[in-house]
mmCIF file of C-alpha atoms in Angstrom:
data_model
loop_
_atom_site.group_PDB
_atom_site.id
_atom_site.type_symbol
_atom_site.label_atom_id
_atom_site.label_comp_id
_atom_site.label_asym_id
_atom_site.label_seq_id
_atom_site.Cartn_x
_atom_site.Cartn_y
_atom_site.Cartn_z
ATOM 1 C CA MET A 1 -45.871 -7.435 6.375
ATOM 2 C CA ASP A 2 -45.547 -6.652 10.174
ATOM 3 C CA THR A 3 -41.776 -7.358 11.205
ATOM 4 C CA LEU A 4 -40.747 -7.446 15.285
ATOM 5 C CA ALA A 5 -37.523 -6.145 14.849
ATOM 6 C CA PHE A 6 -35.239 -4.419 11.363
ATOM 7 C CA ILE A 7 -32.505 -3.854 9.879
ATOM 8 C CA PRO A 8 -32.736 0.312 9.681
ATOM 9 C CA SER A 9 -30.761 1.211 6.805
ATOM 10 C CA PRO A 10 -28.611 4.540 6.076
ATOM 11 C CA SER A 11 -30.471 7.806 5.908
ATOM 12 C CA SER A 12 -27.314 8.440 3.108
ATOM 13 C CA GLY A 13 -24.997 6.531 1.533
ATOM 14 C CA GLU A 14 -21.701 9.239 2.732
ATOM 15 C CA ILE A 15 -19.341 9.114 5.910
ATOM 16 C CA SER A 16 -18.831 12.904 7.042
ATOM 17 C CA LEU A 17 -14.796 13.045 7.260
ATOM 18 C CA GLY A 18 -14.426 16.179 8.975
ATOM 19 C CA PRO A 19 -15.275 17.931 5.587
ATOM 20 C CA ILE A 20 -14.838 15.936 3.369
ATOM 21 C CA PRO A 21 -17.619 13.686 2.644
ATOM 22 C CA LEU A 22 -16.729 10.563 1.821
ATOM 23 C CA ARG A 23 -18.956 7.912 -0.511
ATOM 24 C CA GLY A 24 -20.317 4.771 2.335
ATOM 25 C CA TYR A 25 -19.354 2.064 -0.456
ATOM 26 C CA ALA A 26 -15.230 3.641 -1.254
ATOM 27 C CA PHE A 27 -15.002 4.147 2.784
ATOM 28 C CA CYS A 28 -16.340 0.579 2.879
ATOM 29 C CA ILE A 29 -13.638 -0.484 0.059
ATOM 30 C CA ILE A 30 -10.416 1.557 1.423
ATOM 31 C CA VAL A 31 -11.456 -0.578 4.655
ATOM 32 C CA GLY A 32 -10.850 -4.120 3.029
ATOM 33 C CA VAL A 33 -8.525 -3.615 1.642
ATOM 34 C CA PHE A 34 -6.239 -2.221 4.129
ATOM 35 C CA VAL A 35 -6.846 -4.912 6.285
ATOM 36 C CA ALA A 36 -6.230 -7.518 3.828
ATOM 37 C CA VAL A 37 -3.182 -5.982 3.271
ATOM 38 C CA TRP A 38 -2.223 -6.210 7.277
ATOM 39 C CA LEU A 39 -3.719 -9.881 7.177
ATOM 40 C CA GLY A 40 -1.880 -10.783 4.910
ATOM 41 C CA GLY A 41 1.583 -8.735 5.890
ATOM 42 C CA LYS A 42 1.832 -11.166 8.887
ATOM 43 C CA ARG A 43 0.948 -13.954 6.837
ATOM 44 C CA TRP A 44 3.602 -13.784 4.972
ATOM 45 C CA VAL A 45 6.250 -12.389 7.800
ATOM 46 C CA ALA A 46 5.566 -15.796 9.712
ATOM 47 C CA ARG A 47 6.429 -17.294 6.809
ATOM 48 C CA GLY A 48 9.410 -16.554 5.877
ATOM 49 C CA GLY A 49 8.755 -13.383 3.245
ATOM 50 C CA GLN A 50 9.896 -10.152 4.804
ATOM 51 C CA PRO A 51 7.771 -7.706 5.464
ATOM 52 C CA GLY A 52 6.271 -4.986 3.174
ATOM 53 C CA THR A 53 6.817 -7.795 1.105
ATOM 54 C CA VAL A 54 2.932 -8.136 0.857
ATOM 55 C CA ALA A 55 2.139 -4.369 0.684
ATOM 56 C CA ASP A 56 4.427 -4.079 -2.659
ATOM 57 C CA ILE A 57 2.336 -5.782 -4.887
ATOM 58 C CA ALA A 58 -0.445 -5.292 -3.828
ATOM 59 C CA VAL A 59 0.717 -2.381 -5.003
ATOM 60 C CA TRP A 60 0.135 -3.981 -8.845
ATOM 61 C CA ALA A 61 -2.763 -5.653 -7.402
ATOM 62 C CA VAL A 62 -5.358 -3.350 -5.988
ATOM 63 C CA PRO A 63 -6.238 -1.332 -9.460
ATOM 64 C CA PHE A 64 -5.816 -4.674 -10.837
ATOM 65 C CA GLY A 65 -8.683 -6.019 -8.747
ATOM 66 C CA LEU A 66 -10.463 -2.855 -8.917
ATOM 67 C CA VAL A 67 -10.850 -2.381 -12.958
ATOM 68 C CA GLY A 68 -11.321 -5.803 -13.237
ATOM 69 C CA GLY A 69 -14.189 -6.399 -10.860
ATOM 70 C CA ARG A 70 -15.813 -2.967 -12.516
ATOM 71 C CA LEU A 71 -15.345 -4.405 -16.127
ATOM 72 C CA TYR A 72 -17.435 -7.975 -15.161
ATOM 73 C CA HIS A 73 -20.180 -5.468 -13.454
ATOM 74 C CA VAL A 74 -20.183 -3.607 -16.895
ATOM 75 C CA VAL A 75 -19.705 -6.068 -19.069
ATOM 76 C CA THR A 76 -22.492 -8.654 -17.215
ATOM 77 C CA ASP A 77 -25.164 -5.226 -16.684
ATOM 78 C CA TYR A 78 -23.806 -4.272 -19.544
ATOM 79 C CA GLN A 79 -28.291 -3.322 -20.147
ATOM 80 C CA LEU A 80 -28.161 -0.498 -16.787
ATOM 81 C CA TYR A 81 -24.980 1.829 -18.450
ATOM 82 C CA PHE A 82 -25.908 0.982 -22.566
ATOM 83 C CA GLY A 83 -29.516 0.516 -22.862
ATOM 84 C CA GLU A 84 -31.915 3.587 -24.269
ATOM 85 C CA GLY A 85 -32.699 6.348 -21.444
ATOM 86 C CA ARG A 86 -28.592 5.614 -20.435
ATOM 87 C CA ASN A 87 -26.005 7.214 -19.669
ATOM 88 C CA TRP A 88 -22.898 5.900 -21.138
ATOM 89 C CA VAL A 89 -20.571 7.540 -18.283
ATOM 90 C CA ASP A 90 -22.152 6.340 -15.500
ATOM 91 C CA ALA A 91 -19.753 3.293 -16.041
ATOM 92 C CA VAL A 92 -17.170 4.570 -14.796
ATOM 93 C CA LYS A 93 -18.347 6.200 -11.773
ATOM 94 C CA ILE A 94 -17.280 3.124 -9.083
ATOM 95 C CA TRP A 95 -18.310 4.951 -6.733
ATOM 96 C CA GLU A 96 -22.034 4.327 -6.588
ATOM 97 C CA GLY A 97 -21.657 0.840 -6.014
ATOM 98 C CA GLY A 98 -21.619 -2.018 -8.966
ATOM 99 C CA LEU A 99 -17.881 -4.443 -8.158
ATOM 100 C CA GLY A 100 -18.425 -8.243 -10.146
ATOM 101 C CA ILE A 101 -15.523 -10.871 -6.487
ATOM 102 C CA TRP A 102 -14.979 -12.920 -9.731
ATOM 103 C CA GLY A 103 -13.568 -10.276 -11.762
ATOM 104 C CA ALA A 104 -11.916 -8.909 -8.891
ATOM 105 C CA ILE A 105 -10.047 -11.649 -8.187
ATOM 106 C CA ALA A 106 -9.210 -12.412 -11.917
ATOM 107 C CA LEU A 107 -7.353 -8.954 -12.570
ATOM 108 C CA GLY A 108 -6.029 -9.047 -9.246
ATOM 109 C CA ALA A 109 -4.619 -12.531 -9.684
ATOM 110 C CA VAL A 110 -3.093 -10.692 -12.808
ATOM 111 C CA GLY A 111 -1.562 -7.720 -11.137
ATOM 112 C CA ALA A 112 0.005 -10.570 -7.969
ATOM 113 C CA TRP A 113 1.758 -11.753 -10.785
ATOM 114 C CA ILE A 114 3.460 -9.090 -12.279
ATOM 115 C CA GLY A 115 4.759 -7.967 -8.552
ATOM 116 C CA CYS A 116 5.527 -11.151 -7.430
ATOM 117 C CA ARG A 117 7.834 -11.272 -11.370
ATOM 118 C CA ARG A 118 9.358 -8.654 -9.676
ATOM 119 C CA ARG A 119 9.977 -9.376 -7.018
ATOM 120 C CA GLY A 120 10.755 -12.802 -7.436
ATOM 121 C CA ILE A 121 7.931 -14.158 -5.738
ATOM 122 C CA PRO A 122 6.076 -17.348 -6.768
ATOM 123 C CA LEU A 123 2.211 -15.901 -7.114
ATOM 124 C CA PRO A 124 0.758 -19.194 -4.912
ATOM 125 C CA ALA A 125 2.555 -18.746 -2.091
ATOM 126 C CA TYR A 126 0.968 -15.047 -2.082
ATOM 127 C CA ALA A 127 -2.195 -16.383 -2.475
ATOM 128 C CA ASP A 128 -1.882 -18.695 0.208
ATOM 129 C CA ALA A 129 -0.311 -15.919 2.574
ATOM 130 C CA ILE A 130 -3.852 -13.361 1.380
ATOM 131 C CA ALA A 131 -6.488 -15.618 1.036
ATOM 132 C CA PRO A 132 -8.186 -14.772 4.808
ATOM 133 C CA GLY A 133 -7.102 -11.600 3.613
ATOM 134 C CA ILE A 134 -9.062 -11.090 0.334
ATOM 135 C CA ALA A 135 -12.241 -13.024 2.631
ATOM 136 C CA ILE A 136 -12.044 -10.359 6.009
ATOM 137 C CA ALA A 137 -11.610 -7.619 2.269
ATOM 138 C CA GLN A 138 -15.208 -9.152 1.372
ATOM 139 C CA ALA A 139 -17.184 -9.489 4.335
ATOM 140 C CA ILE A 140 -16.219 -5.710 4.990
ATOM 141 C CA GLY A 141 -17.220 -4.278 1.977
ATOM 142 C CA ARG A 142 -20.303 -5.936 1.503
ATOM 143 C CA TRP A 143 -21.511 -3.574 3.945
ATOM 144 C CA GLY A 144 -20.808 -0.864 1.240
ATOM 145 C CA ASN A 145 -23.947 -2.565 -0.092
ATOM 146 C CA TRP A 146 -25.949 -1.797 3.066
ATOM 147 C CA PHE A 147 -24.884 2.232 2.679
ATOM 148 C CA ASN A 148 -26.640 1.665 -0.321
ATOM 149 C CA GLN A 149 -29.609 -0.346 -0.265
ATOM 150 C CA GLU A 150 -28.859 -2.549 -2.580
ATOM 151 C CA LEU A 151 -28.568 -6.326 -3.543
ATOM 152 C CA TYR A 152 -31.049 -7.017 -1.496
ATOM 153 C CA GLY A 153 -33.053 -10.644 -1.596
ATOM 154 C CA ARG A 154 -36.868 -11.302 -1.325
ATOM 155 C CA PRO A 155 -39.110 -9.940 1.657
ATOM 156 C CA THR A 156 -39.124 -11.372 4.922
ATOM 157 C CA ASP A 157 -40.302 -10.746 8.389
ATOM 158 C CA LEU A 158 -37.238 -12.082 10.284
ATOM 159 C CA PRO A 159 -36.676 -10.144 13.195
ATOM 160 C CA TRP A 160 -33.268 -9.603 10.964
ATOM 161 C CA ALA A 161 -34.159 -8.419 7.935
ATOM 162 C CA VAL A 162 -32.860 -5.236 5.913
ATOM 163 C CA LYS A 163 -35.584 -2.024 6.169
ATOM 164 C CA ILE A 164 -35.058 -0.691 2.337
ATOM 165 C CA ASP A 165 -36.910 2.491 1.440
ATOM 166 C CA ASN A 166 -35.342 3.577 -1.625
ATOM 167 C CA GLY A 167 -37.663 4.535 -4.510
ATOM 168 C CA ILE A 168 -37.727 1.528 -5.767
ATOM 169 C CA ASP A 169 -38.608 -1.210 -2.978
ATOM 170 C CA THR A 170 -40.018 -0.625 0.517
ATOM 171 C CA GLY A 171 -40.492 -2.588 2.928
ATOM 172 C CA THR A 172 -38.158 -5.071 4.651
ATOM 173 C CA PHE A 173 -36.384 -7.951 2.867
ATOM 174 C CA HIS A 174 -33.258 -10.780 3.343
ATOM 175 C CA PRO A 175 -29.856 -8.621 4.231
ATOM 176 C CA THR A 176 -28.045 -10.347 1.745
ATOM 177 C CA PHE A 177 -25.444 -8.653 1.935
ATOM 178 C CA LEU A 178 -24.969 -9.547 6.415
ATOM 179 C CA TYR A 179 -25.406 -12.898 4.339
ATOM 180 C CA GLU A 180 -22.612 -12.771 3.223
ATOM 181 C CA SER A 181 -20.284 -10.359 5.296
ATOM 182 C CA LEU A 182 -20.976 -12.973 7.305
ATOM 183 C CA TRP A 183 -20.573 -16.140 5.444
ATOM 184 C CA CYS A 184 -16.419 -14.128 4.249
ATOM 185 C CA VAL A 185 -15.679 -14.144 8.293
ATOM 186 C CA GLY A 186 -16.635 -18.337 8.005
ATOM 187 C CA VAL A 187 -14.100 -18.553 5.439
ATOM 188 C CA ALA A 188 -11.702 -16.887 6.299
ATOM 189 C CA LEU A 189 -11.238 -18.455 9.313
ATOM 190 C CA LEU A 190 -11.542 -21.882 7.902
ATOM 191 C CA VAL A 191 -8.942 -21.040 5.962
ATOM 192 C CA ILE A 192 -6.658 -20.051 8.507
ATOM 193 C CA TRP A 193 -7.272 -22.996 10.972
ATOM 194 C CA ALA A 194 -6.560 -25.684 7.618
ATOM 195 C CA ASP A 195 -4.158 -24.075 6.022
ATOM 196 C CA ARG A 196 -2.512 -24.654 10.513
ATOM 197 C CA ARG A 197 -3.901 -28.017 11.021
ATOM 198 C CA PHE A 198 -3.036 -29.124 7.286
ATOM 199 C CA THR A 199 0.085 -27.329 5.995
ATOM 200 C CA LEU A 200 -1.652 -26.242 3.353
ATOM 201 C CA GLY A 201 0.949 -24.888 -0.110
ATOM 202 C CA HIS A 202 1.103 -24.547 -3.348
ATOM 203 C CA GLY A 203 -1.293 -22.680 -3.907
ATOM 204 C CA ARG A 204 -3.500 -24.655 -2.000
ATOM 205 C CA ALA A 205 -5.048 -22.158 0.799
ATOM 206 C CA PHE A 206 -6.086 -19.984 -1.566
ATOM 207 C CA ALA A 207 -8.154 -22.199 -3.393
ATOM 208 C CA LEU A 208 -10.165 -23.568 -0.503
ATOM 209 C CA TYR A 209 -11.305 -20.299 -0.263
ATOM 210 C CA VAL A 210 -12.412 -19.873 -3.594
ATOM 211 C CA ALA A 211 -13.944 -22.814 -3.269
ATOM 212 C CA ALA A 212 -15.601 -22.812 0.747
ATOM 213 C CA TYR A 213 -16.928 -18.727 -0.281
ATOM 214 C CA THR A 214 -18.924 -20.536 -3.738
ATOM 215 C CA VAL A 215 -20.983 -22.717 -1.824
ATOM 216 C CA GLY A 216 -21.853 -19.779 0.270
ATOM 217 C CA ARG A 217 -21.901 -17.566 -2.671
ATOM 218 C CA PHE A 218 -24.245 -20.095 -4.686
ATOM 219 C CA TRP A 219 -27.221 -20.203 -1.349
ATOM 220 C CA ILE A 220 -26.788 -16.292 -1.149
ATOM 221 C CA GLU A 221 -27.169 -15.060 -5.074
ATOM 222 C CA TYR A 222 -30.052 -17.350 -4.965
ATOM 223 C CA LEU A 223 -32.322 -14.469 -2.624
ATOM 224 C CA ARG A 224 -31.926 -12.140 -4.215
ATOM 225 C CA ILE A 225 -34.323 -10.812 -6.638
ATOM 226 C CA ASP A 226 -31.901 -8.057 -8.285
ATOM 227 C CA GLU A 227 -31.928 -8.200 -11.469
ATOM 228 C CA ALA A 228 -29.604 -10.409 -12.335
ATOM 229 C CA HIS A 229 -29.107 -12.824 -16.344
ATOM 230 C CA GLU A 230 -30.120 -15.778 -16.379
ATOM 231 C CA PHE A 231 -30.036 -19.459 -18.312
ATOM 232 C CA TRP A 232 -31.246 -22.830 -17.436
ATOM 233 C CA GLY A 233 -34.059 -20.935 -14.598
ATOM 234 C CA LEU A 234 -30.762 -20.099 -12.541
ATOM 235 C CA ARG A 235 -28.750 -16.681 -12.023
ATOM 236 C CA LEU A 236 -25.050 -16.263 -13.855
ATOM 237 C CA ASN A 237 -24.155 -16.140 -11.185
ATOM 238 C CA ASN A 238 -24.870 -19.783 -9.787
ATOM 239 C CA TRP A 239 -23.313 -20.768 -12.768
ATOM 240 C CA THR A 240 -20.380 -18.577 -12.235
ATOM 241 C CA SER A 241 -19.986 -20.048 -8.575
ATOM 242 C CA ILE A 242 -20.600 -23.549 -9.813
ATOM 243 C CA VAL A 243 -17.931 -23.905 -12.556
ATOM 244 C CA VAL A 244 -15.290 -21.271 -9.987
ATOM 245 C CA PHE A 245 -16.005 -24.061 -7.736
ATOM 246 C CA LEU A 246 -15.849 -26.862 -9.740
ATOM 247 C CA GLY A 247 -11.519 -25.422 -11.323
ATOM 248 C CA ALA A 248 -10.388 -24.373 -7.521
ATOM 249 C CA VAL A 249 -11.907 -28.265 -5.512
ATOM 250 C CA ALA A 250 -9.366 -29.336 -9.325
ATOM 251 C CA ALA A 251 -6.909 -27.352 -8.182
ATOM 252 C CA ILE A 252 -6.122 -28.845 -3.856
ATOM 253 C CA VAL A 253 -6.545 -32.154 -5.722
ATOM 254 C CA VAL A 254 -3.907 -31.823 -8.589
ATOM 255 C CA SER A 255 -1.592 -29.179 -6.024
ATOM 256 C CA ALA A 256 -1.568 -31.848 -3.979
ATOM 257 C CA ARG A 257 -0.401 -34.429 -5.852
ATOM 258 C CA ARG A 258 2.313 -32.840 -7.812
ATOM 259 C CA ARG A 259 3.311 -30.769 -4.551
ATOM 260 C CA PRO A 260 2.927 -31.901 -1.787
ATOM 261 C CA GLY A 261 4.150 -30.131 1.003
ATOM 262 C CA ARG A 262 4.472 -26.272 1.768
ATOM 263 C CA GLU A 263 7.054 -24.071 0.213
ATOM 264 C CA ASP A 264 10.229 -24.750 1.616
ATOM 265 C CA VAL A 265 11.404 -20.663 0.940
ATOM 266 C CA VAL A 266 8.949 -18.596 -0.210
ATOM 267 C CA GLU A 267 11.022 -14.885 -0.958
ATOM 268 C CA PRO A 268 14.764 -15.833 -2.323
ATOM 269 C CA ARG A 269 15.773 -11.996 -0.708
ATOM 270 C CA ALA A 270 14.936 -12.914 2.971
ATOM 271 C CA GLU A 271 16.755 -16.069 2.267
ATOM 272 C CA GLN A 272 19.214 -14.160 1.230
ATOM 273 C CA ASP A 273 19.387 -11.536 4.316
ATOM 274 C CA ALA A 274 18.407 -14.929 6.413
ATOM 275 C CA GLU A 275 22.201 -16.196 5.329
ATOM 276 C CA GLN A 276 23.742 -13.040 5.623
ATOM 277 C CA GLU A 277 22.672 -12.559 9.050
ATOM 278 C CA GLY A 278 24.542 -15.736 10.128
ATOM 279 C CA LYS A 279 27.521 -15.357 8.645
ATOM 280 C CA GLN A 280 27.495 -11.347 9.857
ATOM 281 C CA GLU A 281 26.755 -13.604 13.249
ATOM 282 C CA GLU A 282 29.242 -16.055 12.745
ATOM 283 C CA GLU A 283 32.158 -12.892 11.302
ATOM 284 C CA ARG A 284 31.440 -10.920 15.054
ATOM 285 C CA GLY A 285 31.784 -14.348 16.374
ATOM 286 C CA GLY A 286 34.818 -15.064 15.617
ATOM 287 C CA LYS A 287 36.479 -11.674 16.421
ATOM 288 C CA GLN A 288 34.867 -12.174 19.632
ATOM 289 C CA ASP A 289 37.006 -14.932 20.600
ATOM 290 C CA ALA A 290 39.798 -13.278 18.702
ATOM 291 C CA GLU A 291 40.087 -10.618 21.333
ATOM 292 C CA ARG A 292 38.965 -12.577 24.632
ATOM 293 C CA ASN A 293 42.556 -15.089 22.931
ATOM 294 C CA ASP A 294 45.094 -11.392 22.448
ATOM 295 C CA GLU A 295 43.658 -10.415 26.168
ATOM 296 C CA GLN A 296 44.493 -13.639 27.942
ATOM 297 C CA GLU A 297 47.757 -13.577 26.316
ATOM 298 C CA THR A 298 48.086 -9.910 27.523
ATOM 299 C CA ALA A 299 47.621 -11.343 30.913
ATOM 300 C CA ALA A 300 49.603 -14.243 30.771
ATOM 301 C CA ALA A 301 52.134 -11.467 29.129
ATOM 302 C CA ASP A 302 51.841 -9.717 32.382
ATOM 303 C CA SER A 303 51.628 -11.670 35.060
ATOM 304 C CA SER A 304 55.380 -12.992 33.259
ATOM 305 C CA ASP A 305 57.228 -9.662 33.836
ATOM 306 C CA THR A 306 55.921 -8.848 36.788
ATOM 307 C CA ASP A 307 57.410 -12.481 38.302
ATOM 308 C CA ALA A 308 60.494 -11.784 36.497
ATOM 309 C CA ASP A 309 60.950 -8.505 38.655
ATOM 310 C CA ALA A 310 60.613 -10.055 41.212
ATOM 311 C CA ASP A 311 63.050 -13.106 41.048
ATOM 312 C CA GLY A 312 66.206 -9.592 40.120
ATOM 313 C CA GLY A 313 65.080 -7.770 43.367
ATOM 314 C CA GLU A 314 66.110 -10.945 45.323
ATOM 315 C CA GLY A 315 69.703 -11.180 43.265
ATOM 316 C CA THR A 316 70.955 -7.430 45.024
ATOM 317 C CA GLY A 317 69.757 -8.264 47.934
ATOM 318 C CA GLY A 318 72.066 -10.545 48.391
ATOM 319 C CA GLU A 319 75.296 -8.318 47.923
ATOM 320 C CA GLU A 320 73.901 -5.091 49.350
ATOM 321 C CA PRO A 321 75.563 -5.155 52.974
ATOM 322 C CA GLY A 322 78.894 -5.494 51.582
ATOM 323 C CA THR A 323 78.386 -2.733 49.223
ATOM 324 C CA ARG A 324 77.800 -0.655 52.092
ATOM 325 C CA ALA A 325 79.919 -1.796 54.151
ATOM 326 C CA ALA A 326 83.084 -1.222 51.095
ATOM 327 C CA GLU A 327 81.551 2.207 51.649
ATOM 328 C CA ALA A 328 81.734 3.815 54.698
ATOM 329 C CA ALA A 329 85.186 2.544 55.194
ATOM 330 C CA GLY A 330 86.318 5.754 53.133
ATOM 331 C CA PRO A 331 89.044 6.587 51.227
ATOM 332 C CA GLY A 332 91.808 7.131 53.734
ATOM 333 C CA ASP A 333 91.276 3.347 55.371
ATOM 334 C CA SER A 334 91.635 1.636 52.512
ATOM 335 C CA ALA A 335 95.227 3.371 52.261
ATOM 336 C CA ALA A 336 96.381 1.672 55.297
ATOM 337 C CA SER A 337 95.470 -1.271 54.606
ATOM 338 C CA GLY A 338 97.152 -1.166 51.430
ATOM 339 C CA ASN A 339 100.514 0.595 52.867
ATOM 340 C CA GLY A 340 100.376 -2.286 55.710
ATOM 341 C CA GLY A 341 99.973 -0.612 57.999
ATOM 342 C CA GLU A 342 103.711 1.668 57.475
ATOM 343 C CA ARG A 343 104.497 4.796 58.678
ATOM 344 C CA PRO A 344 105.804 7.695 55.291
ATOM 345 C CA ALA A 345 110.262 7.136 55.536
ATOM 346 C CA SER A 346 110.395 11.323 56.455
ATOM 347 C CA THR A 347 109.146 10.424 60.183
ATOM 348 C CA LYS A 348 112.062 8.224 60.819
ATOM 349 C CA ARG A 349 115.156 10.302 62.334
#
């Protein structure tokens, strides 16, 4: 099969960060988690929550999600780890690939519920905030399958086919990792748009993410050729997609009827801090008003004292000429004035 163009696969599944080798699969998972927490944090603050809350709860949700994703993969593909000639220790080697999104979301929700309960916030509101971030994290994480040359689709000669040479298959195949990555980006944009347009709340944004993802996962799963359990002509993940899709749609309908609109308060502590800040602002305003009043009263008092001093100076000025005349007369003049102008008796002979 001649292909005009194709996507080459990495020659190695590792990324060298200086002297530290890092599995490409693990690197994609780590980057995806950071992006999800960052975007979720921005959306949470925009809805009235506190900065750092999403990251604090992610400390619970992410480990639970990784364990849940790995458990789902191991349980549904147990023959890869517990069959004849297999080593069960490989079941814990998560860096080699193998995470089931269904288990990751399910058990991750348990971890998120624990974190939300500790913070006293509603889980549905938190789920709505992080829903687009989870979709973006999946879009990034799917490139880990490209590093591992796994989970590709049927053979094809399309220009965007991925070239595989992993010792099992050789040739060009449908890049289902790329299909799902692009689909998840579209899901994230859909949720962000719908959340703004319809003011989704009480878990409906998260349910929309789940429903939209399962639609894409159904047809992408149909293209894959990796070994999987089948029931009535469909792969296990196809049936899971159908069941989860119906559950998500039902959740949207029930939630919209019972609790329309969006939560007014998503984090009580943030609301209390806002009220406290408002009270402090009022107190500061009151103190400033009192200080201004004191300044005005002081200025008025100073003005009154100045006027009084001016009035006193004019009164003494009117008496000053007489006083000066008395002082100029002197003691002798005063005595003469007192004797009526007569000479002493001893001078009469």
